[in-house]
mmCIF file of C-alpha atoms in Angstrom:
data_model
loop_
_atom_site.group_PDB
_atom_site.id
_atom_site.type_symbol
_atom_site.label_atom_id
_atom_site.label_comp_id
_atom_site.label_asym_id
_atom_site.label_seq_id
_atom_site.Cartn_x
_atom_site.Cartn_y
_atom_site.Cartn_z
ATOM 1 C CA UNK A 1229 100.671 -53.096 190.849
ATOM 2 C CA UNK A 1230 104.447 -53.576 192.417
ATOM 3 C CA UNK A 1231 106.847 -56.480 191.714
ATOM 4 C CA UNK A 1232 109.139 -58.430 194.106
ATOM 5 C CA UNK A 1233 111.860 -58.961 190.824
ATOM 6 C CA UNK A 1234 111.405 -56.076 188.409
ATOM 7 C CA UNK A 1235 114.800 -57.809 187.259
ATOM 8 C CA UNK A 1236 112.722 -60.629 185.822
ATOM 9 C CA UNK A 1237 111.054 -58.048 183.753
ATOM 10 C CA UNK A 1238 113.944 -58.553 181.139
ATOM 11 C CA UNK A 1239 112.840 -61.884 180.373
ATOM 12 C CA UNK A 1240 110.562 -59.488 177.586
ATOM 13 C CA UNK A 1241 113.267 -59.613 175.822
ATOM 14 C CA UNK A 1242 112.669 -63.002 174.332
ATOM 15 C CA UNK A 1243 109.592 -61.940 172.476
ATOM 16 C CA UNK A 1244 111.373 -60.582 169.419
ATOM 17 C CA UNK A 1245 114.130 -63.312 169.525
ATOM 18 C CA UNK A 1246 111.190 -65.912 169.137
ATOM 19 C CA UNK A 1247 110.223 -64.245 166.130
ATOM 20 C CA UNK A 1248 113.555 -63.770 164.122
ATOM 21 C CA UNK A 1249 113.737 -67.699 165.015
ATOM 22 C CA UNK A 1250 110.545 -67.616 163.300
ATOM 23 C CA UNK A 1251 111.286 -65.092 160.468
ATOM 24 C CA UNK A 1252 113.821 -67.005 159.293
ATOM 25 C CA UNK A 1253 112.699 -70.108 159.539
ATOM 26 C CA UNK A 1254 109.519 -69.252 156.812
ATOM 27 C CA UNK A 1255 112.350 -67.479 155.174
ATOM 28 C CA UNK A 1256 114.205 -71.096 154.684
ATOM 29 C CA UNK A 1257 111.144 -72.841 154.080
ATOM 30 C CA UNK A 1258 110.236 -70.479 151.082
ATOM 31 C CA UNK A 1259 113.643 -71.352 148.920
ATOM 32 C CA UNK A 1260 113.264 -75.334 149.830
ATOM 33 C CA UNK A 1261 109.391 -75.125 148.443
ATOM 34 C CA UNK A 1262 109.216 -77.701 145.919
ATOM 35 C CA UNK A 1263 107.629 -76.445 142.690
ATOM 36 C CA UNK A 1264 104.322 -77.936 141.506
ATOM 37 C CA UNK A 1265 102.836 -77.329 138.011
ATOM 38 C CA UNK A 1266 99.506 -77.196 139.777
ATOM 39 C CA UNK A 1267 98.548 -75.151 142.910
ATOM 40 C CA UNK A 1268 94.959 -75.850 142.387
ATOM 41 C CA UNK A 1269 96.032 -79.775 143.349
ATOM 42 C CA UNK A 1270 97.845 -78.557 146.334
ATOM 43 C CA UNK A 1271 95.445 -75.985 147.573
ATOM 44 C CA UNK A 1272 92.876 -79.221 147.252
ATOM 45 C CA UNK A 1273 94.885 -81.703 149.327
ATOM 46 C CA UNK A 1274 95.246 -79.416 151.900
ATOM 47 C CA UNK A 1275 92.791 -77.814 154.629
ATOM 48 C CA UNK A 1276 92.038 -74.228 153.955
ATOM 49 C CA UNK A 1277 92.624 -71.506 156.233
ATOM 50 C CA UNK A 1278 91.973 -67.809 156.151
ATOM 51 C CA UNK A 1279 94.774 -65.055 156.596
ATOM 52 C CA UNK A 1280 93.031 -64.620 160.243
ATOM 53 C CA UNK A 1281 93.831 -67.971 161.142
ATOM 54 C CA UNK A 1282 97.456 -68.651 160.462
ATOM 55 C CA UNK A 1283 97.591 -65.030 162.378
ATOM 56 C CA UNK A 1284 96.000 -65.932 165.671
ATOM 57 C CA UNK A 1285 98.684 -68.849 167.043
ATOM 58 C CA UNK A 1286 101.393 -66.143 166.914
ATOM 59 C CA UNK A 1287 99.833 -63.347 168.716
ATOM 60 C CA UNK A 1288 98.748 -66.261 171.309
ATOM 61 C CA UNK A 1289 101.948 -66.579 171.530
ATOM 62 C CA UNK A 1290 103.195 -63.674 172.053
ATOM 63 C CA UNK A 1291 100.736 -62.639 174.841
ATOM 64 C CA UNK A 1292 101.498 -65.604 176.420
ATOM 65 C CA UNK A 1293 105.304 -65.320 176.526
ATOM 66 C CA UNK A 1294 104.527 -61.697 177.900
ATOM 67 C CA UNK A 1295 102.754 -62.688 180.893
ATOM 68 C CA UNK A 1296 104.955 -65.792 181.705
ATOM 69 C CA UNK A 1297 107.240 -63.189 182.192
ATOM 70 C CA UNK A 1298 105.457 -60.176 184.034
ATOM 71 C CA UNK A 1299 104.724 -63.452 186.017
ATOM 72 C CA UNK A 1300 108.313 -63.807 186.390
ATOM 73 C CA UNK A 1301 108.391 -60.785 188.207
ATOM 74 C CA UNK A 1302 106.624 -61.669 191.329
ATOM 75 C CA UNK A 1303 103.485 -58.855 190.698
ATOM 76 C CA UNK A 1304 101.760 -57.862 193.877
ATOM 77 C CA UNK A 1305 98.367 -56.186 193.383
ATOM 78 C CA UNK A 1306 97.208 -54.019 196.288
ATOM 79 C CA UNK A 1307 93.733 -54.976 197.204
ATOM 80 C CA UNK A 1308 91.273 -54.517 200.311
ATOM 81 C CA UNK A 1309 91.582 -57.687 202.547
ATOM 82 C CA UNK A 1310 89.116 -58.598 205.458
ATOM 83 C CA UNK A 1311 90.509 -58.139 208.802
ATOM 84 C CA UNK A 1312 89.895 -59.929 212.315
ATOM 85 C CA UNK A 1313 91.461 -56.644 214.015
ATOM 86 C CA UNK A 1314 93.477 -58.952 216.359
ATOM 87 C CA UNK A 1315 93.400 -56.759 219.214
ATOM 88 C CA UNK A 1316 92.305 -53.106 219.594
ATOM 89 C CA UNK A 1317 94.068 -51.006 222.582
ATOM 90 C CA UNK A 1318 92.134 -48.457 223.583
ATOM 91 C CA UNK A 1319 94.057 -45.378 224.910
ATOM 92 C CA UNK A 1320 92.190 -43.239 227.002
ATOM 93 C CA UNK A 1321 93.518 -39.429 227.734
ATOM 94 C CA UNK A 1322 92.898 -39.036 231.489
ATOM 95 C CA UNK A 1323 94.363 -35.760 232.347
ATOM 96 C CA UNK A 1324 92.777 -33.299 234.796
ATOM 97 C CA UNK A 1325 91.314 -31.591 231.934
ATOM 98 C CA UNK A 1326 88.996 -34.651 231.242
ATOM 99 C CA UNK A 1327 86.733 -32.996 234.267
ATOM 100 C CA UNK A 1328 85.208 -30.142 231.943
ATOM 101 C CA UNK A 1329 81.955 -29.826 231.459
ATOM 102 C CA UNK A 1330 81.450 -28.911 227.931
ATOM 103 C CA UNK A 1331 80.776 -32.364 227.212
ATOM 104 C CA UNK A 1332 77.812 -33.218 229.373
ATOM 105 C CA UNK A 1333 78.491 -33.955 231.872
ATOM 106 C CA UNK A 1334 82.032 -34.103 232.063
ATOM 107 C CA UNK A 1335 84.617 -35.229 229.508
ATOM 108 C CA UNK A 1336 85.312 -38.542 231.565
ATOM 109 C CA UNK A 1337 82.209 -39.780 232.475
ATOM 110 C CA UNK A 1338 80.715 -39.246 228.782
ATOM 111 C CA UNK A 1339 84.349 -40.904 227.593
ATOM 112 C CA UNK A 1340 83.456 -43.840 230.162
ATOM 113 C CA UNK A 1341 79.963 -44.379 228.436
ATOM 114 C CA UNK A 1342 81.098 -44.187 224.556
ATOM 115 C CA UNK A 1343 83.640 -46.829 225.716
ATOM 116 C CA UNK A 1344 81.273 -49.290 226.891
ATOM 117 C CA UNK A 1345 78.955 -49.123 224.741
ATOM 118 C CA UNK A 1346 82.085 -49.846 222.096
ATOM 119 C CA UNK A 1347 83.039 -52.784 223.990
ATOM 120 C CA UNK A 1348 79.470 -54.336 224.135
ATOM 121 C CA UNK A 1349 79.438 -53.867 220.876
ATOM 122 C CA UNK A 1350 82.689 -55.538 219.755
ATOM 123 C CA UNK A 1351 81.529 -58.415 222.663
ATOM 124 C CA UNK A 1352 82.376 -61.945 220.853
ATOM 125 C CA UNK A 1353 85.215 -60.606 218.509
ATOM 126 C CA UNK A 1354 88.653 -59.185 218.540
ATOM 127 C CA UNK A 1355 90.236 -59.019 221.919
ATOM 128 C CA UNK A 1356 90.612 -55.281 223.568
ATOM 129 C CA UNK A 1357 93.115 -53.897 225.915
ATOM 130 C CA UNK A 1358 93.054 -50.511 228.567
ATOM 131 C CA UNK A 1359 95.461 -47.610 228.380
ATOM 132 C CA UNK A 1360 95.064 -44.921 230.476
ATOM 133 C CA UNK A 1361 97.755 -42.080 230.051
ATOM 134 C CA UNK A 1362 98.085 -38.320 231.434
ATOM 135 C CA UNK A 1363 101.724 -37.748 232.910
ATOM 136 C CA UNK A 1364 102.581 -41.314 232.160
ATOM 137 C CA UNK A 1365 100.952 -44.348 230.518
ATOM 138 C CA UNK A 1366 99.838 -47.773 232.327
ATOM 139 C CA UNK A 1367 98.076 -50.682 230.967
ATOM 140 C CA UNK A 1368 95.303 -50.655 232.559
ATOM 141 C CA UNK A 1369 93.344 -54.145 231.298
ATOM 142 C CA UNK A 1370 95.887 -56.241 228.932
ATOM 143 C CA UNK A 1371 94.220 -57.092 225.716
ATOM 144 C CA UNK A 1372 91.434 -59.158 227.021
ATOM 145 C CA UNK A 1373 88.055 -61.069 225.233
ATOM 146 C CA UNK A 1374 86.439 -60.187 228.944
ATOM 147 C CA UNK A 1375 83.503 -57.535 228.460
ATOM 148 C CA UNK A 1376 83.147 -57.143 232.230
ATOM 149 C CA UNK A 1377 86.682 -57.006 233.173
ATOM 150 C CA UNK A 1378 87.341 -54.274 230.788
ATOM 151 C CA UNK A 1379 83.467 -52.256 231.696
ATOM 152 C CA UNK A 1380 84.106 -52.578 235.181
ATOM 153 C CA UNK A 1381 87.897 -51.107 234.940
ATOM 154 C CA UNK A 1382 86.156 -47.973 232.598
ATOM 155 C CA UNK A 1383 84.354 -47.819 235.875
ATOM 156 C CA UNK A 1384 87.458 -46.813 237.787
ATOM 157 C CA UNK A 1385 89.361 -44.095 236.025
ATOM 158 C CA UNK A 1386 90.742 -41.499 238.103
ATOM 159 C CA UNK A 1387 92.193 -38.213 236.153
ATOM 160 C CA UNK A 1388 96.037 -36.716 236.921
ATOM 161 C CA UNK A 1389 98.406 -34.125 235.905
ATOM 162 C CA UNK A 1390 100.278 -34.038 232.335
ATOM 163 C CA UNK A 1391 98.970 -35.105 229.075
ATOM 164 C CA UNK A 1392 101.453 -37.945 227.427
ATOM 165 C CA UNK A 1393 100.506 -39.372 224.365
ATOM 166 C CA UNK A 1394 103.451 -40.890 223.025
ATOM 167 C CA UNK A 1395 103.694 -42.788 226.305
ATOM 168 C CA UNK A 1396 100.145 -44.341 225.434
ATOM 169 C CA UNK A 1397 100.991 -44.757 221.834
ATOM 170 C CA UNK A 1398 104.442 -46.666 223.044
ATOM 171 C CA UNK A 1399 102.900 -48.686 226.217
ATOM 172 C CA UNK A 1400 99.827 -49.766 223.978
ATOM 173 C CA UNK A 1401 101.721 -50.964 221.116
ATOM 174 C CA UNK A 1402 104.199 -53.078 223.991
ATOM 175 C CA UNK A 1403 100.351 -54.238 225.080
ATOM 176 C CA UNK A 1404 99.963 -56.085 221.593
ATOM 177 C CA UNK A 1405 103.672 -57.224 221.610
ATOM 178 C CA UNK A 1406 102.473 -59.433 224.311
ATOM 179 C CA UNK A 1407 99.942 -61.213 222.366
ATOM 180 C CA UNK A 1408 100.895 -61.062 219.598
ATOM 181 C CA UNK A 1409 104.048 -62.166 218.296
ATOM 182 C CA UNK A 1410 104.288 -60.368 214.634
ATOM 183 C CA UNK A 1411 104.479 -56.887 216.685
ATOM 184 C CA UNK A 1412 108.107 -56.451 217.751
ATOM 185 C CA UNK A 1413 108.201 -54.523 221.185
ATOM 186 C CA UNK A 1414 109.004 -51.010 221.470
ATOM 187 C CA UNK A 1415 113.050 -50.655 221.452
ATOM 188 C CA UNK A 1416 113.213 -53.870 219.505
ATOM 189 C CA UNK A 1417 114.859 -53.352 215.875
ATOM 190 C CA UNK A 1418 112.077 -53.893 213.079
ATOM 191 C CA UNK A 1419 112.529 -55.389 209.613
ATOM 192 C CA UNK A 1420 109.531 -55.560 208.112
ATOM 193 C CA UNK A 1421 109.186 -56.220 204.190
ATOM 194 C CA UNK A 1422 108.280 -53.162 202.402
ATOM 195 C CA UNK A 1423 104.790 -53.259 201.256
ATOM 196 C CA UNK A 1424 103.979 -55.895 204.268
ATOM 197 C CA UNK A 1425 100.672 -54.273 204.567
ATOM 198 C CA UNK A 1426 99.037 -53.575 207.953
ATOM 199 C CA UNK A 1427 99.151 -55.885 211.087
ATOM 200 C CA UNK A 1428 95.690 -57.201 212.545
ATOM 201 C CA UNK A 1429 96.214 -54.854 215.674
ATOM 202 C CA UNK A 1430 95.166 -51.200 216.150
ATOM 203 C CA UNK A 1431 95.385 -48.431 218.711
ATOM 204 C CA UNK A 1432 92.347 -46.034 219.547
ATOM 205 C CA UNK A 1433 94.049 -43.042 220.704
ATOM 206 C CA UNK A 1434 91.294 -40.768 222.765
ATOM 207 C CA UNK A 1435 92.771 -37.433 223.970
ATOM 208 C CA UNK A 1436 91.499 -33.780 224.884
ATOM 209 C CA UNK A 1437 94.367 -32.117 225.146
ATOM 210 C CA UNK A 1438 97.867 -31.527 223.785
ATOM 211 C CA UNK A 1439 101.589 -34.102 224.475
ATOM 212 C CA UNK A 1440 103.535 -32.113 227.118
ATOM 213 C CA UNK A 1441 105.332 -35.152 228.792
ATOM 214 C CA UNK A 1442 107.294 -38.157 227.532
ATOM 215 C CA UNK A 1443 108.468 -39.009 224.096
ATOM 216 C CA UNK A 1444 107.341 -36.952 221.295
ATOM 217 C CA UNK A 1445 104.194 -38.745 219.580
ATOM 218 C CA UNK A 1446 105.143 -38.645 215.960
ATOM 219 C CA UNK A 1447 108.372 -40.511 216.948
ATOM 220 C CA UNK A 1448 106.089 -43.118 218.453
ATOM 221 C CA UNK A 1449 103.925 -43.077 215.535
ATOM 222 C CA UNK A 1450 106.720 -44.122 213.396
ATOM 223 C CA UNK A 1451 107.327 -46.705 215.787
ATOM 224 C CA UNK A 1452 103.636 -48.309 215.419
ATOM 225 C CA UNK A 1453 103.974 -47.528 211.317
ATOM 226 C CA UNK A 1454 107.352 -49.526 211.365
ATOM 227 C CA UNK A 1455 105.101 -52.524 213.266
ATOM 228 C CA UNK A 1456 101.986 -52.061 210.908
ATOM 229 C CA UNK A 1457 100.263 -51.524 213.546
ATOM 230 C CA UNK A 1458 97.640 -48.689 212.533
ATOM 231 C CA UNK A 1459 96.764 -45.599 215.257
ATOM 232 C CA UNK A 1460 93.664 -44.208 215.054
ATOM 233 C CA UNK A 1461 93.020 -40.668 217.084
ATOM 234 C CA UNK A 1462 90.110 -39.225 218.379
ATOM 235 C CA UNK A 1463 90.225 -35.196 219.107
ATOM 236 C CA UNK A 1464 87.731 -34.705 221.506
ATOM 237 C CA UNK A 1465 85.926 -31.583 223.211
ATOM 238 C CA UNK A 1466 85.163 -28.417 222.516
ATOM 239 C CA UNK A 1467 86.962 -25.310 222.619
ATOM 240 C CA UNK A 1468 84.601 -23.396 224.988
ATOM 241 C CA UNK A 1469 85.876 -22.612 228.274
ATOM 242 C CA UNK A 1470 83.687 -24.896 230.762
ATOM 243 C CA UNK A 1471 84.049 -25.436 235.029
ATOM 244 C CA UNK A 1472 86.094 -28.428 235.724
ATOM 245 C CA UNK A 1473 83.664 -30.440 238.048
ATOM 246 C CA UNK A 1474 84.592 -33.781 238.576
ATOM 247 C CA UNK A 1475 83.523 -36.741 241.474
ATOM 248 C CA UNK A 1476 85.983 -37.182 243.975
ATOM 249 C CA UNK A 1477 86.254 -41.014 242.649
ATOM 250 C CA UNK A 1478 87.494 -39.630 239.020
ATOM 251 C CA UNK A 1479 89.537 -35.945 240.484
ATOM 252 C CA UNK A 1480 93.251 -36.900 240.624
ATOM 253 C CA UNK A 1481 94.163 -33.087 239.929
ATOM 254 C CA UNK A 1482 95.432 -30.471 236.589
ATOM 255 C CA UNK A 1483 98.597 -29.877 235.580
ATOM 256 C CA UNK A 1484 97.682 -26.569 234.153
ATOM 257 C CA UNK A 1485 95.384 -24.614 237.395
ATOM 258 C CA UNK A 1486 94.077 -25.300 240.884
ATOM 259 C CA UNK A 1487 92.534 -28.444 241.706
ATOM 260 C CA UNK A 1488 89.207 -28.382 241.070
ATOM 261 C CA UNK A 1489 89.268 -24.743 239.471
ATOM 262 C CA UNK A 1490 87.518 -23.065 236.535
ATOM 263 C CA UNK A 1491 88.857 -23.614 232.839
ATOM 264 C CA UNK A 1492 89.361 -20.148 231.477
ATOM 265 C CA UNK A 1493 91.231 -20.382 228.885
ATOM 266 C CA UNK A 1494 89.839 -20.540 225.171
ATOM 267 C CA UNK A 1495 90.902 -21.619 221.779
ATOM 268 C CA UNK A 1496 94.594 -22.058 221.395
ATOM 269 C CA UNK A 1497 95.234 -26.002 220.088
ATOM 270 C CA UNK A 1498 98.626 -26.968 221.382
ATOM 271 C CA UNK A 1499 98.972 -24.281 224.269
ATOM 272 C CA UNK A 1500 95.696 -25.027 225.536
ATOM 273 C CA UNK A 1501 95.753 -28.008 228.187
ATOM 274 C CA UNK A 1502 91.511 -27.920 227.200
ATOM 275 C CA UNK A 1503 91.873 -28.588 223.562
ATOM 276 C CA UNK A 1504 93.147 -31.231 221.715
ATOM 277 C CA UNK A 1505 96.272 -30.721 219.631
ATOM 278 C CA UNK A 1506 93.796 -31.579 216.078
ATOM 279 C CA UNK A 1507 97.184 -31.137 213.631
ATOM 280 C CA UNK A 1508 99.525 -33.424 215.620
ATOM 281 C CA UNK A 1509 96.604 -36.019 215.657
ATOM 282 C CA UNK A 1510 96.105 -35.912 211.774
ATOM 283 C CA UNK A 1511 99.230 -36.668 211.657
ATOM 284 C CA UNK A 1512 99.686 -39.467 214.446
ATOM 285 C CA UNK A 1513 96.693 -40.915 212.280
ATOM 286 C CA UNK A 1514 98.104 -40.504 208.617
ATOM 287 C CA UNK A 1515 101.836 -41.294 209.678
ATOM 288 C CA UNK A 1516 100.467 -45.053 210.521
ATOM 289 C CA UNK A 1517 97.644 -45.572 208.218
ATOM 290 C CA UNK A 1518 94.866 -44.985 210.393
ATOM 291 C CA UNK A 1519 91.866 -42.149 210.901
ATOM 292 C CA UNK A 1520 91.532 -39.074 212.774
ATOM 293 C CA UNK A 1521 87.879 -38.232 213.652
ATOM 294 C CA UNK A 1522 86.415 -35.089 215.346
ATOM 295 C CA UNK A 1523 84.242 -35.114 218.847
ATOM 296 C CA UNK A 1524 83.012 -32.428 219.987
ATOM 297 C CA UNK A 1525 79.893 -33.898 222.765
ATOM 298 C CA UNK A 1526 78.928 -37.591 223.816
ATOM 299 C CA UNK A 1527 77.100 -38.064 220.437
ATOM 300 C CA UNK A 1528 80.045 -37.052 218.324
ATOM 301 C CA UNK A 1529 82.025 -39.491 220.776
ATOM 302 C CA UNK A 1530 79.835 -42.410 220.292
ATOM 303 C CA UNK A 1531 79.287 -41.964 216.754
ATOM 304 C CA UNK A 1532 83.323 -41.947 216.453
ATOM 305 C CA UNK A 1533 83.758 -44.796 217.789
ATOM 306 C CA UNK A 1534 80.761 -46.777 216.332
ATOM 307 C CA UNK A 1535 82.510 -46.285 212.446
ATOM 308 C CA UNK A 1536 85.811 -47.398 214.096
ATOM 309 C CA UNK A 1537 85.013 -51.157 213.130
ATOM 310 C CA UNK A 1538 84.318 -50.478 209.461
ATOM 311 C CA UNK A 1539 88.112 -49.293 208.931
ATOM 312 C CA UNK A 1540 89.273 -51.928 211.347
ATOM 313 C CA UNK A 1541 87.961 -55.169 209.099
ATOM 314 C CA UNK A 1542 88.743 -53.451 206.313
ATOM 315 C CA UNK A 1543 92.508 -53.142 205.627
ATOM 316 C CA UNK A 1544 94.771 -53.144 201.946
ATOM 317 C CA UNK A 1545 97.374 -55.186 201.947
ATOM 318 C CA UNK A 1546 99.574 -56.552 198.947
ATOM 319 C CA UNK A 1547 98.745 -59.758 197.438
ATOM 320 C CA UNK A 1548 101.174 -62.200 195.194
ATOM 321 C CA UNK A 1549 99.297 -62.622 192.058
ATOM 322 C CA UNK A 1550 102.486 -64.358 190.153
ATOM 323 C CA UNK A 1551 100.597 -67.799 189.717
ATOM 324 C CA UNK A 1552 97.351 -66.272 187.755
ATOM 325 C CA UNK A 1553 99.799 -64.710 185.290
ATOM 326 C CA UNK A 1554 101.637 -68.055 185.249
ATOM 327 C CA UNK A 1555 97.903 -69.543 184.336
ATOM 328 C CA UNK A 1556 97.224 -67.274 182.263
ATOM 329 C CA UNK A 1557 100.524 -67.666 180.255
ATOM 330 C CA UNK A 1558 100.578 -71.274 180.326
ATOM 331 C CA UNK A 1559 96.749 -71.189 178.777
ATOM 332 C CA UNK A 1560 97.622 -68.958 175.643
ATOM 333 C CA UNK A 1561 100.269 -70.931 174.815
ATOM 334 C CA UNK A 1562 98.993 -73.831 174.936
ATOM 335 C CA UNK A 1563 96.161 -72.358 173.037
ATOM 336 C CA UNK A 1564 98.978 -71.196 170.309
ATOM 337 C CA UNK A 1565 100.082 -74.587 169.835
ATOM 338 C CA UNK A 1566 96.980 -76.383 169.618
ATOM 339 C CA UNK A 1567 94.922 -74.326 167.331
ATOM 340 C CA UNK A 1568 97.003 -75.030 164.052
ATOM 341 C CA UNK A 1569 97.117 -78.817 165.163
ATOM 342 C CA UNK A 1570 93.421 -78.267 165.047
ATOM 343 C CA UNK A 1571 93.254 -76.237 162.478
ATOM 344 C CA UNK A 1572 95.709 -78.580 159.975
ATOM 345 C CA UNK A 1573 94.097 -81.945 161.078
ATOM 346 C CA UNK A 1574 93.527 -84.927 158.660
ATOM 347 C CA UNK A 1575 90.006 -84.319 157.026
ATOM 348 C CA UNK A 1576 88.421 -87.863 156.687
ATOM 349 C CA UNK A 1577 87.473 -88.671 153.109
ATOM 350 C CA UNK A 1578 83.412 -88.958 153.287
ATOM 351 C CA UNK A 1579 82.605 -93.191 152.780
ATOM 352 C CA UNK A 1580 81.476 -94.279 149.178
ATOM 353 C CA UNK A 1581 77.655 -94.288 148.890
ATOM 354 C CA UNK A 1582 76.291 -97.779 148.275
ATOM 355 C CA UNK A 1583 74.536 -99.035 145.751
ATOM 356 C CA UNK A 1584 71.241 -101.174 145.800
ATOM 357 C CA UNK A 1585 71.662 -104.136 144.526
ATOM 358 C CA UNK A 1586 69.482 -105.059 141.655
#
């Protein structure tokens, strides 16, 4: 739990002042007692009440002045809140490298079918959007509630040289800006509240390979965590060397070997254009809040993105709970004061019995 005026937290400070004022006012009503030569008359006229009773109003209180003023104090709880996911952009890696065929039976065409089979399955909710990125990023669909629009354009995609993921990161997260109007466009300066929580827009990042053009992607990852906007990356392929054999439709060329070439290379993360860079991912993902996940074939893949929805509806964001300590308060107070008025009431005298006449 967090507060908005920690300041207010001094308000505590009244607690003991309440009871010197009360201290000393017993203490006055002690030597003004009036003396009477018998207590048993007194203790007669009066209700009784236990030593637990004439403790209980001041403890009420107490507890209530104590959380009238952690009240005071704006308290935010953090606590998991359901999300609509506004819109999800999905970035899609198409460098040449997409053409191996470690994942059967390439990279792109098994990327093209976990895709679809995500947007059928998101058909009737949060809108989508297209990214395609290699040595630059282009929107390819703009966030759209249009399942054939965005299946057909999957249909389409066409592999070239470079690998930029910052540019899809940056261009995606621009994509949202135009729908939605809480997400502040890249280059724009940010001011958002600390503790704001997450904004109901994500970015599926899906990439092979390893950033070698454009802006450095942890810089735009801090520019999507600045927006609330949460990035979630998707390392996929595996690191087995595997012939690049792509249709002509989807071959655009490699920016690492001969167009349409062998792969030789093997293991080697960053310097390998055939692996995915795993650590910068992590770290794309944890920077903004989001999830890396692992895919190393089309199951992998589909099974990736079939959790995604589970961490998009669920997000935590930072709630104002001030008014239920303000209840709260306000209830053991006025419990305080009304128990001895209870308590100290006017007993009614029980009625003569009558007498039969005779």
């Amino acid at each position: 739990m967090s507060f908005s005026w920690p300041w207010a937290l001094l308000t505590l400070l009244v607690i003991p002042l309440v009871f010197a004022v009360w201290w000393l006012t017993r203490r006055r009503r002690r030597r003004a007692a009036v003396r009477v030569t018998s207590i048993a008359l007194v203790r007669t006229a009066l209700p009784g009440r236990s030593r637990w009773r004439r403790r209980i109003p001041p403890v009420l209180l107490t507890l209530g002045l104590a959380v009238l003023a952690v009240g005071a104090a704006r308290p935010q709880a953090t606590v998991p809140v359901a999300s609509s996911s506004a819109t999800i952009m999905l970035a899609l890696d198409v460098s040449g490298s997409m053409c191996s065929t470690d994942v059967q039976p390439n990279r792109i065409t098994a990327a093209e079918h976990a895709a679809t089979a995500f947007i059928d399955s998101q058909t009737g909710g949060p809108r989508i959007g297209l990214v395609t990125f290699a040595g630059t990023a282009v929107v390819l669909v703009p966030p759209t509630a249009d399942t054939k629009q965005l299946i057909s354009a999957l249909g389409g995609l066409t592999t070239s040289f470079g690998t930029a993921i910052g540019e899809g990161i940056l261009t995606s997260l621009d994509a949202i800006a135009e729908v939605d109007p809480s997400v502040a466009p890249t280059g724009a300066t940010v001011s958002r509240a600390r503790g704001a929580g997450y904004a109901d827009d994500v970015i599926v990042v899906l990439t092979d390979g390893s950033n070698n053009r454009g802006i450095d992607p942890q810089t735009a990852a801090r520019q999507a965590a600045d927006r609330g906007v949460r990035v979630f990356t998707i390392g996929y392929g595996t690191d087995n060397p595997a012939p690049l054999a792509c249709s002509s439709d989807q071959f655009g060329g490699f920016g690492g070997g001969a167009p349409g070439g062998f792969g030789a290379f093997g293991g080697g993360g960053a310097n390998n254009p055939f692996d995915a860079d795993y650590a910068a991912l992590m770290k794309i993902s944890r920077t903004t809040g989001g999830t890396f996940y692992r895919a190393q074939d089309a199951d992998q893949l589909a099974a990736a993105l079939a959790r995604l929805p589970d961490a998009f509806t669920i997000v935590r964001k930072h709630v104002d709970i001030a008014s239920w300590f303000a209840a709260g308060g306000g209830l053991l107070i006025a419990a305080a004061v009304a128990l001895p008025l209870w308590w100290n009431r006017t007993r009614r005298m029980p009625a003569p019995a009558k007498t039969a006449d005779h």
